[in-house]
Tab-separated table of C-alpha atoms and ligand atoms in Angstrom:
chain	number	residue	atom	x	y	z
L	21	UNK	CA	-14.046	1.190	-0.057
L	22	UNK	CA	-10.370	0.636	-0.908
L	23	UNK	CA	-8.321	3.712	-1.874
L	24	UNK	CA	-5.863	3.501	-4.749
L	25	UNK	CA	-2.329	4.614	-3.951
L	26	UNK	CA	-0.608	5.852	-7.123
L	27	UNK	CA	2.713	6.385	-5.361
L	28	UNK	CA	2.996	2.871	-3.918
L	29	UNK	CA	1.706	1.472	-7.212
L	30	UNK	CA	4.526	3.316	-8.989
L	31	UNK	CA	7.042	1.936	-6.536
L	32	UNK	CA	5.951	-1.669	-7.111
L	33	UNK	CA	5.950	-1.053	-10.850
L	34	UNK	CA	9.598	0.005	-10.820
L	35	UNK	CA	10.506	-2.977	-8.644
L	36	UNK	CA	8.787	-5.330	-11.073
L	37	UNK	CA	10.456	-3.712	-14.074
L	38	UNK	CA	13.876	-4.227	-12.474
L	39	UNK	CA	13.228	-7.971	-12.177
L	40	UNK	CA	12.006	-8.212	-15.775
L	41	UNK	CA	8.292	-8.554	-15.025
L	42	UNK	CA	7.102	-5.720	-17.282
L	43	UNK	CA	3.778	-7.394	-18.061
L	44	UNK	CA	3.007	-7.622	-14.363
L	45	UNK	CA	4.249	-4.071	-13.762
L	46	UNK	CA	1.630	-2.814	-16.193
L	47	UNK	CA	-1.317	-4.338	-14.343
L	48	UNK	CA	-0.240	-4.029	-10.713
L	49	UNK	CA	-2.368	-1.755	-8.528
L	50	UNK	CA	-1.877	-0.963	-4.828
L	51	UNK	CA	-4.883	-0.058	-2.704
L	52	UNK	CA	-5.499	0.684	0.980
L	53	UNK	CA	-8.336	-1.385	2.358
L	54	UNK	CA	-9.843	0.004	5.570
L	55	UNK	CA	-11.871	-3.176	6.067
L	56	UNK	CA	-8.776	-5.238	6.876
L	57	UNK	CA	-8.363	-6.028	10.544
L	58	UNK	CA	-5.296	-8.055	11.452
L	59	UNK	CA	-4.186	-8.985	7.949
L	60	UNK	CA	-1.286	-6.789	6.857
L	61	UNK	CA	-1.728	-7.280	3.131
L	62	UNK	CA	-3.166	-9.439	0.381
L	63	UNK	CA	-2.310	-10.025	-3.256
L	64	UNK	CA	-4.525	-11.199	-6.085
L	65	UNK	CA	-2.377	-12.713	-8.837
L	66	UNK	CA	-5.265	-12.808	-11.309
L	67	UNK	CA	-5.827	-9.042	-11.301
L	68	UNK	CA	-2.443	-7.857	-10.073
L	69	UNK	CA	-4.084	-6.125	-7.146
L	70	UNK	CA	-2.358	-5.611	-3.785
L	71	UNK	CA	-4.367	-4.560	-0.746
L	72	UNK	CA	-2.673	-3.074	2.294
L	73	UNK	CA	-4.044	-2.527	5.777
L	74	UNK	CA	-4.060	1.223	6.594
L	75	UNK	CA	-2.977	0.351	10.125
L	76	UNK	CA	0.463	-0.344	8.677
L	77	UNK	CA	0.789	3.447	8.558
L	78	UNK	CA	0.601	3.567	12.323
L	79	UNK	CA	3.496	1.106	12.658
L	80	UNK	CA	6.252	2.470	10.418
L	81	UNK	CA	7.095	3.330	6.815
L	82	UNK	CA	9.462	0.334	6.875
L	83	UNK	CA	6.558	-1.968	7.691
L	84	UNK	CA	4.554	-0.536	4.769
L	85	UNK	CA	7.488	-1.154	2.433
L	86	UNK	CA	8.152	-4.669	3.705
L	87	UNK	CA	4.505	-5.688	3.362
L	88	UNK	CA	4.347	-4.129	-0.083
L	89	UNK	CA	7.283	-6.276	-1.214
L	90	UNK	CA	5.917	-9.391	0.491
L	91	UNK	CA	2.701	-9.042	-1.525
L	92	UNK	CA	4.531	-8.088	-4.721
L	93	UNK	CA	6.538	-11.310	-4.295
L	94	UNK	CA	3.273	-13.293	-4.356
L	95	UNK	CA	2.362	-11.658	-7.671
L	96	UNK	CA	5.845	-12.217	-9.077
L	97	UNK	CA	5.980	-15.876	-8.011
L	98	UNK	CA	2.589	-16.600	-9.596
L	99	UNK	CA	3.434	-14.701	-12.739
L	100	UNK	CA	6.710	-16.586	-13.166
L	101	UNK	CA	5.003	-19.930	-12.525
L	102	UNK	CA	2.409	-19.310	-15.248
L	103	UNK	CA	-0.176	-22.072	-15.196
L	104	UNK	CA	1.872	-24.225	-12.847
L	105	UNK	CA	0.398	-24.364	-9.351
L	106	UNK	CA	2.720	-23.243	-6.586
L	107	UNK	CA	2.596	-23.135	-2.809
L	108	UNK	CA	1.679	-19.761	-1.357
L	109	UNK	CA	4.898	-19.350	0.604
L	110	UNK	CA	6.959	-21.977	-1.220
L	111	UNK	CA	10.362	-21.752	-2.908
L	112	UNK	CA	9.064	-19.613	-5.821
L	113	UNK	CA	7.770	-17.005	-3.398
L	114	UNK	CA	10.987	-17.075	-1.348
L	115	UNK	CA	13.010	-16.539	-4.516
L	116	UNK	CA	10.731	-13.646	-5.502
L	117	UNK	CA	11.236	-12.097	-2.042
L	118	UNK	CA	14.997	-12.317	-2.459
L	119	UNK	CA	14.742	-10.725	-5.921
L	120	UNK	CA	12.598	-7.910	-4.542
L	121	UNK	CA	15.066	-7.136	-1.761
L	122	UNK	CA	13.507	-8.908	1.237
L	123	UNK	CA	15.455	-12.179	1.505
L	124	UNK	CA	14.379	-14.371	4.423
L	125	UNK	CA	10.957	-12.675	4.594
L	126	UNK	CA	8.634	-14.195	7.174
L	127	UNK	CA	5.559	-16.097	6.095
L	128	UNK	CA	2.975	-14.369	8.262
L	129	UNK	CA	0.479	-11.839	6.975
L	130	UNK	CA	-0.628	-10.764	10.423
L	131	UNK	CA	0.136	-7.341	11.756
L	132	UNK	CA	2.252	-7.046	14.909
L	133	UNK	CA	-0.538	-5.099	16.523
L	134	UNK	CA	-1.806	-2.912	18.549
L	135	UNK	CA	-5.485	-2.882	19.507
L	136	UNK	CA	-7.777	-2.065	16.639
L	137	UNK	CA	-8.699	1.568	16.364
L	138	UNK	CA	-12.365	2.121	17.074
L	139	UNK	CA	-12.988	3.936	13.808
L	140	UNK	CA	-11.202	2.932	10.644
L	141	UNK	CA	-10.042	5.600	8.210
L	142	UNK	CA	-12.264	5.946	5.176
L	143	UNK	CA	-10.408	8.644	3.307
L	144	UNK	CA	-6.801	9.130	2.371
L	145	UNK	CA	-4.870	12.241	1.473
L	146	UNK	CA	-1.392	12.745	0.022
L	147	UNK	CA	1.001	15.650	0.445
L	148	UNK	CA	1.983	16.392	-3.180
L	149	UNK	CA	5.470	17.361	-2.049
L	150	UNK	CA	6.744	14.836	0.547
L	151	UNK	CA	4.064	12.249	-0.330
L	152	UNK	CA	3.037	11.746	3.251
L	153	UNK	CA	-0.124	9.619	3.311
L	154	UNK	CA	-2.784	10.747	5.790
L	155	UNK	CA	-5.627	8.374	6.702
L	156	UNK	CA	-8.804	10.212	7.747
L	157	UNK	CA	-12.121	9.177	9.241
L	158	UNK	CA	-13.751	12.328	7.808
L	159	UNK	CA	-12.995	14.595	4.913
L	160	UNK	CA	-11.065	17.769	5.695
L	161	UNK	CA	-13.589	20.597	6.088
L	162	UNK	CA	-11.190	23.276	4.898
L	163	UNK	CA	-8.023	23.251	2.807
L	164	UNK	CA	-5.332	21.638	4.923
L	165	UNK	CA	-1.653	21.531	4.103
L	166	UNK	CA	1.247	19.336	5.171
L	167	UNK	CA	2.727	20.850	8.326
L	168	UNK	CA	6.182	19.433	7.745
L	169	UNK	CA	6.457	20.946	4.258
L	170	UNK	CA	4.910	24.280	5.320
L	171	UNK	CA	7.481	24.472	8.119
L	172	UNK	CA	10.335	23.553	5.855
L	173	UNK	CA	9.504	25.816	2.924
L	174	UNK	CA	7.081	28.498	4.116
L	175	UNK	CA	8.009	29.378	7.698
L	176	UNK	CA	5.117	27.283	9.015
L	177	UNK	CA	2.435	29.275	7.157
L	178	UNK	CA	-0.230	27.565	5.060
L	179	UNK	CA	1.026	27.039	1.510
L	180	UNK	CA	-1.332	25.755	-1.191
L	181	UNK	CA	1.570	23.962	-2.867
L	182	UNK	CA	1.529	21.529	0.059
L	183	UNK	CA	-2.225	21.203	0.344
L	184	UNK	CA	-3.329	17.597	0.936
L	185	UNK	CA	-4.968	15.965	-2.066
L	186	UNK	CA	-7.540	13.219	-1.936
L	187	UNK	CA	-6.360	9.781	-2.996
L	188	UNK	CA	-9.173	8.495	-5.249
L	189	UNK	CA	-11.270	5.555	-4.082
L	190	UNK	CA	-10.815	2.361	-6.027
L	191	UNK	CA	-13.424	-0.172	-6.975
L	192	UNK	CA	-14.119	-2.929	-4.450
L	193	UNK	CA	-12.757	-6.374	-5.202
L	194	UNK	CA	-12.489	-9.821	-3.727
L	195	UNK	CA	-8.966	-10.773	-2.827
L	196	UNK	CA	-7.416	-14.095	-2.094
L	197	UNK	CA	-4.228	-15.202	-0.381
I	30	ZN	ZN1	2.356	-14.075	2.005
I	31	ZN	ZN1	4.631	17.276	2.901
């Protein structure tokens, strides 16, 4: 079951607003899809949905951001083209990448990976303070807080202000591209 990510969704929304795609910004939704294997991300222009592979989190925050923009560029290119058919990674997409701050983006959607983890994360938590995203195979059994924030602001002691919060599950959907 994909998990909606309100923070990444907000980030794509602001990017889309800055390039004048307000209509698209209002429908875009970013979700983590634990079923993805080697595909880094997908975008569905019809619904404005972006799916990201949770394994991106094990690579780097930069890789999450780059993939997010790569997929947002697919949405932007399709939105700008309207009913006109365009190539998936054609000139419209390349222009959209440049506009979204990733000029010269590569065409591949495959992760530079890393053997697949035996068990994929099913649940996701956020730190409400630093917004760290934590993929989990199981739910936390007891209240658990972000260690980094507890160290920084509460001498390493548990602090409910930094307690991880569940990222809600999103509805399943078929994605293309
Ligand atoms: Zn692509
Ligand atoms: Zn934190």
